[in-house]
Each structure stands twice: as structure tokens, then as C-alpha cells.
Amino acid sequence: MKFDEKSRIAVVVGGPSTEAAVSRRTGAAIAAALQGKGYHLDILELEPRQLAQQLKELQIDVVFNALHGKYGEDGVLQGLCEMLEIPYTGSGVMASAVGMNKVMSKCAFVGAGIPTAPFAYYFSTQSIQSIQQDVIQHFSFPVVVKSAGQGSSIGTVIVRRAEDLRAALEEAFSYNDSIVVESFIDGDEFTVAVMGKVIFPVIQIVSETGRYDYYSKYTPGIAKHLCPAPISEEKTKEMQELAYRVFQICHARGVARVDMMMDREGQPFVLEINTVPGMTETSLVPDAARAMGVSFEDLCEQILQEASFGKF
């Protein structure tokens, strides 16, 4: 399915997600890029009860999904577009739901033999005390506590002492009813983007704060993206193949980003897959594209042209 300057494009942003501000920045950058290419578009601030009517009234031909977090990455927007038979960018309902939920995606990785950090998952129906006891019994500190359905490192805490565990669990549960606790991988952080059958260069992330958290991700100059990563050809190939396996296993489409850690022994571990990766001025995927000689404008156009519906 091809789209041109006559196509009506909706770039959907914002909404009630904790990542709404990042979404608006992503959407603004995408809109500027596509307008520079001559496309006609509307930027729609997500109002969940009104979006379907807006898409119909505007006679939208394709939705460019710039929503991060709730409704954008969890399969909800995708399901709406499927029912309205409107093509949309990125992954379908199933891949989005699995990618967004860290309990589901970690279980999928294990089932497919994808190396990932040892983990356990817990639910809000369990008592904090029982979870604390289980974590202390089965893990060595430090551990990483993650809310199951958040991105941009929101609801993620590195816990170095047992006495700090309760506060981290309570914070993670304040965002979602399920959480993941995983072993801390002491090493370097990498990411690999995949778009269709194209595997992007590996990026190594180096943060001045020592942590690639929300502040580091979205504050210009705090995190450096080394692309291509200064690693061996063997390790580069290993991580690229690992990212592509994750992309396929999750039935992702469009562009997605697979985040990894490499331990001191050189073993990569998959952290998660991001089915709606950030596209701001500090984002990773545009940096990887530029390393391949693909401009931001061309990248956005390629993502748009791969929009579809009706597949998972």
C-alpha cells in the first residue's frame, strides 16, 4: 500500500500515558519530517473517546502512531485501526501487547531460547512482604525492579540493598498491577533497531550519569550514542542476529528497537523490545539510521510507506 501527497495522514500523539510529553516530541519531529517531504497530515492529540470519530470525520487514510506507552504501544490503537480498516505504522495488536508487557515478553524470550537476565514476576494481589521475602531468597543484590507496562525507564529502580527493596516495589506497583524483578547485569548497554528485514547498526549507550534513565534519555548531551558500537565484528553480528530473532518471534513489523546489556564476559542479554521507539532529537533509531546514510526525513517516509493492517 503506497501513500502520497494526496493521502490524509494522522500523527497521533499524547494521551494519558506517563510518556505523553515524549510522544508529543516524537510526533512533532515526525510531522515536520513528513511535511518537508510534501505530505499532508494532521497531528491529533489522543482523546480516547473521540479518536475513532476524528479519524472518520477527517477521512484519514493512514495513522502514524507516535504514541508511547498506554494506548499506543499496548495494542489498543492498533485494534481500533484494525476495526476501522485504517492502515497504521508499526507492529500489530499481538506484537504490541507482548512487547509492552514485560512479564509476557520476558516469558516469550525464555520460551524461544533468547538470553535474558534471570527474572521473576509478581502481582499486586500478593503482599509486599511475601514478594520481599521471595526476592531476597532467590536473588543476589543488586536487582532491577520494573513496572511491567511502562517505558522510558519509568517505574524502573536499581535496588542495591535489601532495605531499599520495599520502596522500589511500591513505586513499580504504583504504575501497574504486575512487575518484574531481574538480576542486575553489570556491563554495557546496547540497542539494535530492526525494520522489516533491515538490521540497523549496533549502538552502544554511554551515559554521564551512569544510568540510562528518563533524564539521560531525553536530556540532550547526557547520553552518548556510539554508532557503530566499538565492538568486534563477531559481537556486532551476534547482537544483530539476536535483535532480528526477537523481532521475528514477537511478530513485530515496521521499525522496532531491541535493547540489550552485555556482561563483563561478553554475553549479551535482551532487556526488551520497543515496538514504538522514540523519534525525538535524542532518540536512538534516527541515530542508527543516519549511520547507514538514511536521513531522518527518509526514515519517517519509509516507516509511513510500510504502514498496513490485518496482520496480527
XYZ file of C-alpha atoms in Angstrom:
312
model
C 0.000 0.000 0.000
C 1.522 3.318 -1.086
C 0.789 6.780 0.256
C 1.453 10.119 -1.444
C 0.865 13.840 -1.011
C -2.884 13.275 -1.537
C -3.124 10.846 1.377
C -4.648 12.071 4.617
C -2.222 11.207 7.438
C -2.945 11.407 11.165
C 0.047 11.563 13.515
C -1.437 10.522 16.871
C 0.323 11.830 19.991
C -0.050 12.459 23.723
C -2.864 10.803 25.630
C -2.980 9.762 29.300
C 0.344 7.882 29.274
C 3.217 8.775 31.592
C 5.210 9.165 28.362
C 2.821 11.685 26.774
C 5.372 14.512 26.712
C 7.896 12.332 24.897
C 5.153 11.253 22.474
C 4.396 14.861 21.577
C 8.075 15.497 20.845
C 8.229 12.357 18.718
C 5.069 13.363 16.846
C 6.268 16.907 16.211
C 9.552 15.644 14.755
C 7.774 13.098 12.548
C 5.233 15.666 11.345
C 7.957 18.146 10.406
C 9.857 15.442 8.534
C 6.828 14.296 6.538
C 5.648 17.835 5.804
C 9.116 18.526 4.469
C 8.516 15.641 2.067
C 5.260 17.201 0.886
C 2.780 15.023 2.789
C -0.498 16.386 4.156
C -1.137 15.494 7.783
C -2.963 16.299 10.999
C -1.438 15.983 14.451
C -4.126 14.506 16.701
C -3.849 14.734 20.472
C -5.290 11.476 21.737
C -8.725 11.740 23.292
C -9.651 8.045 23.694
C -13.419 8.504 23.356
C -13.146 10.814 20.370
C -10.364 9.341 18.249
C -12.492 6.969 16.155
C -14.886 9.779 15.216
C -11.989 12.136 14.445
C -10.391 9.611 12.100
C -13.695 9.136 10.287
C -14.506 12.853 10.029
C -11.045 13.710 8.719
C -11.227 10.784 6.280
C -7.822 9.603 7.396
C -6.041 7.199 5.032
C -3.228 6.156 7.379
C -2.313 6.581 11.049
C 1.284 7.299 12.001
C 1.484 6.008 15.559
C 3.615 8.344 17.679
C 2.023 7.293 20.970
C 4.359 5.957 23.649
C 3.040 3.827 26.488
C -0.657 3.315 27.173
C -2.928 3.012 24.105
C -0.039 3.405 21.649
C 2.252 0.502 22.475
C -0.162 -1.947 24.095
C -2.285 -2.841 21.063
C -5.258 -0.549 21.758
C -4.677 1.982 18.956
C -3.750 -0.899 16.683
C -7.030 -2.683 17.442
C -9.029 0.480 16.779
C -7.345 0.960 13.413
C -7.972 -2.690 12.560
C -11.707 -2.277 13.217
C -11.821 0.930 11.175
C -9.725 -0.710 8.435
C -7.223 2.139 8.518
C -3.566 1.239 7.879
C -1.185 2.211 10.697
C 2.548 2.274 11.228
C 4.438 -0.227 13.325
C 3.551 -3.555 14.877
C 0.116 -5.128 15.116
C -2.064 -5.885 18.121
C -0.307 -9.023 19.350
C 3.280 -7.804 18.966
C 2.391 -4.519 20.625
C 0.703 -6.155 23.611
C 3.526 -8.643 24.149
C 6.230 -6.030 23.694
C 4.588 -3.613 26.107
C 4.146 -6.130 28.917
C 7.491 -7.120 30.409
C 6.056 -10.229 32.068
C 4.804 -11.538 28.728
C 7.864 -10.535 26.713
C 10.340 -11.986 29.208
C 8.421 -15.268 29.203
C 8.422 -15.233 25.397
C 12.192 -14.709 25.352
C 12.775 -17.635 27.675
C 10.432 -19.873 25.692
C 12.295 -19.041 22.472
C 15.742 -19.526 23.982
C 16.590 -15.819 23.848
C 19.191 -14.949 26.511
C 17.676 -12.593 29.064
C 18.532 -11.766 32.662
C 17.178 -14.218 35.281
C 13.853 -12.852 36.496
C 10.679 -13.387 38.472
C 7.306 -11.711 38.128
C 4.858 -10.656 40.809
C 1.338 -9.267 41.020
C -0.361 -6.656 43.188
C -2.585 -9.363 44.673
C 0.486 -10.626 46.526
C 1.650 -8.939 49.700
C 4.716 -6.722 49.523
C 6.202 -8.666 52.425
C 5.905 -12.018 50.640
C 7.443 -10.532 47.487
C 10.322 -9.103 49.503
C 10.996 -12.475 51.061
C 10.916 -14.233 47.702
C 13.285 -11.728 46.078
C 15.754 -11.918 48.972
C 15.630 -15.708 48.867
C 16.162 -16.106 45.114
C 18.272 -13.104 44.065
C 21.572 -11.510 44.959
C 21.712 -7.723 45.138
C 21.698 -5.501 43.196
C 18.434 -6.310 41.399
C 16.331 -4.339 38.939
C 12.659 -3.777 39.760
C 10.497 -2.881 36.758
C 6.859 -1.991 36.341
C 5.542 -4.415 33.709
C 3.861 -1.898 31.433
C 5.958 1.264 31.365
C 8.623 2.596 29.031
C 11.325 5.287 29.126
C 12.622 3.674 32.351
C 9.572 4.945 34.254
C 8.850 2.679 37.214
C 12.311 1.082 36.974
C 14.595 1.077 40.011
C 18.021 -0.478 40.576
C 17.986 -1.789 44.157
C 21.414 -2.277 45.700
C 20.385 -3.055 49.291
C 17.665 -5.272 50.706
C 16.433 -2.464 52.925
C 15.591 -0.386 49.831
C 13.555 -3.130 48.178
C 10.149 -2.303 49.619
C 10.167 1.287 48.362
C 11.144 0.114 44.877
C 8.359 -2.484 44.809
C 5.795 0.083 45.900
C 6.956 2.517 43.214
C 6.765 -0.123 40.475
C 3.291 -1.227 41.586
C 2.086 2.388 41.544
C 2.182 2.178 37.720
C 0.926 -1.352 37.050
C -0.559 -4.422 38.721
C 2.374 -6.599 37.709
C 6.130 -6.149 37.988
C 9.341 -7.898 37.014
C 12.386 -8.314 39.229
C 15.536 -9.339 37.399
C 19.210 -9.847 38.112
C 21.344 -6.764 37.545
C 23.644 -7.159 34.532
C 26.860 -5.303 35.295
C 28.086 -4.238 31.894
C 27.467 -2.014 28.894
C 24.135 -1.146 27.307
C 23.394 -1.574 23.615
C 20.444 -1.336 21.279
C 19.687 -2.623 17.791
C 16.839 -1.406 15.586
C 15.164 -3.613 13.003
C 12.851 -2.520 10.187
C 11.429 -5.339 8.129
C 14.457 -7.339 7.012
C 16.887 -4.463 7.570
C 19.023 -4.657 10.713
C 20.471 -1.321 11.787
C 23.999 -0.794 13.188
C 24.520 -1.618 16.862
C 24.550 1.413 19.167
C 26.392 1.472 22.478
C 24.845 3.827 25.025
C 27.144 5.690 27.385
C 25.504 7.942 29.977
C 27.329 10.560 32.015
C 25.089 9.692 34.956
C 25.995 6.004 34.798
C 22.318 5.155 34.194
C 20.235 5.356 31.037
C 17.120 6.586 32.848
C 14.397 9.042 31.810
C 16.652 12.046 32.473
C 19.526 10.591 30.476
C 17.305 9.549 27.579
C 15.629 12.897 26.991
C 18.180 15.486 28.108
C 20.447 16.433 25.195
C 24.133 15.829 25.860
C 23.744 13.489 28.826
C 23.883 10.195 26.937
C 26.242 9.438 24.061
C 25.234 7.058 21.279
C 28.299 5.329 19.881
C 27.278 4.147 16.428
C 28.502 1.843 15.160
C 29.347 0.445 18.588
C 33.091 0.000 19.246
C 32.876 -3.785 19.499
C 34.168 -6.688 17.430
C 32.548 -7.785 14.187
C 31.682 -11.062 15.892
C 29.806 -9.364 18.732
C 28.144 -6.968 16.316
C 26.816 -9.843 14.255
C 25.730 -11.746 17.365
C 23.672 -8.828 18.677
C 22.178 -8.017 15.284
C 21.093 -11.626 14.805
C 19.680 -11.669 18.327
C 17.673 -8.490 17.651
C 16.285 -9.950 14.429
C 15.242 -13.150 16.230
C 13.378 -11.109 18.826
C 11.727 -9.037 16.072
C 10.524 -12.200 14.335
C 9.459 -14.070 17.484
C 7.308 -11.150 18.598
C 5.800 -10.779 15.085
C 6.907 -7.151 15.010
C 6.678 -5.031 11.892
C 7.603 -1.529 10.822
C 10.547 -0.406 12.939
C 11.271 -1.750 16.423
C 14.225 -1.472 18.792
C 15.708 -4.290 20.858
C 17.599 -3.219 23.989
C 20.381 -5.353 25.452
C 23.054 -5.475 28.129
C 26.426 -7.142 27.672
C 28.021 -8.542 30.817
C 31.725 -8.492 31.674
C 32.214 -11.849 29.942
C 30.814 -10.505 26.664
C 27.434 -12.285 26.855
C 24.523 -10.181 25.533
C 21.167 -10.331 27.330
C 17.955 -8.966 25.839
C 16.138 -6.478 28.073
C 13.072 -5.693 25.971
C 11.645 -4.868 22.566
C 10.231 -1.408 21.888
C 7.600 -1.543 19.155
C 7.146 2.262 19.071
C 10.695 3.546 19.576
C 11.288 7.207 20.277
C 11.875 9.563 17.360
C 12.981 12.723 19.186
C 16.184 14.676 18.639
C 17.956 12.488 21.229
C 16.482 9.157 20.115
C 18.395 6.048 19.136
C 16.713 4.828 15.950
C 17.322 8.080 14.000
C 20.982 7.934 15.048
C 21.311 4.352 13.765
C 19.583 5.320 10.509
C 21.961 8.235 9.962
C 24.899 5.839 10.448
C 23.509 3.894 7.462
C 23.195 7.068 5.403
C 19.415 7.359 5.879
C 18.189 10.830 6.842
C 15.502 11.345 9.462
C 13.091 12.514 6.765
C 13.717 9.423 4.654
C 13.367 7.174 7.709
C 9.960 8.630 8.571
C 8.842 8.218 4.980
C 9.954 4.573 4.920
C 8.061 3.873 8.155
C 4.965 5.531 6.658
C 5.168 3.537 3.443
C 5.303 0.258 5.410
C 2.014 1.011 7.210
C -0.565 -1.758 6.923
C -3.255 -3.621 8.850
C -4.718 -7.097 9.119
C -1.585 -8.997 10.221
C -1.503 -9.903 13.911
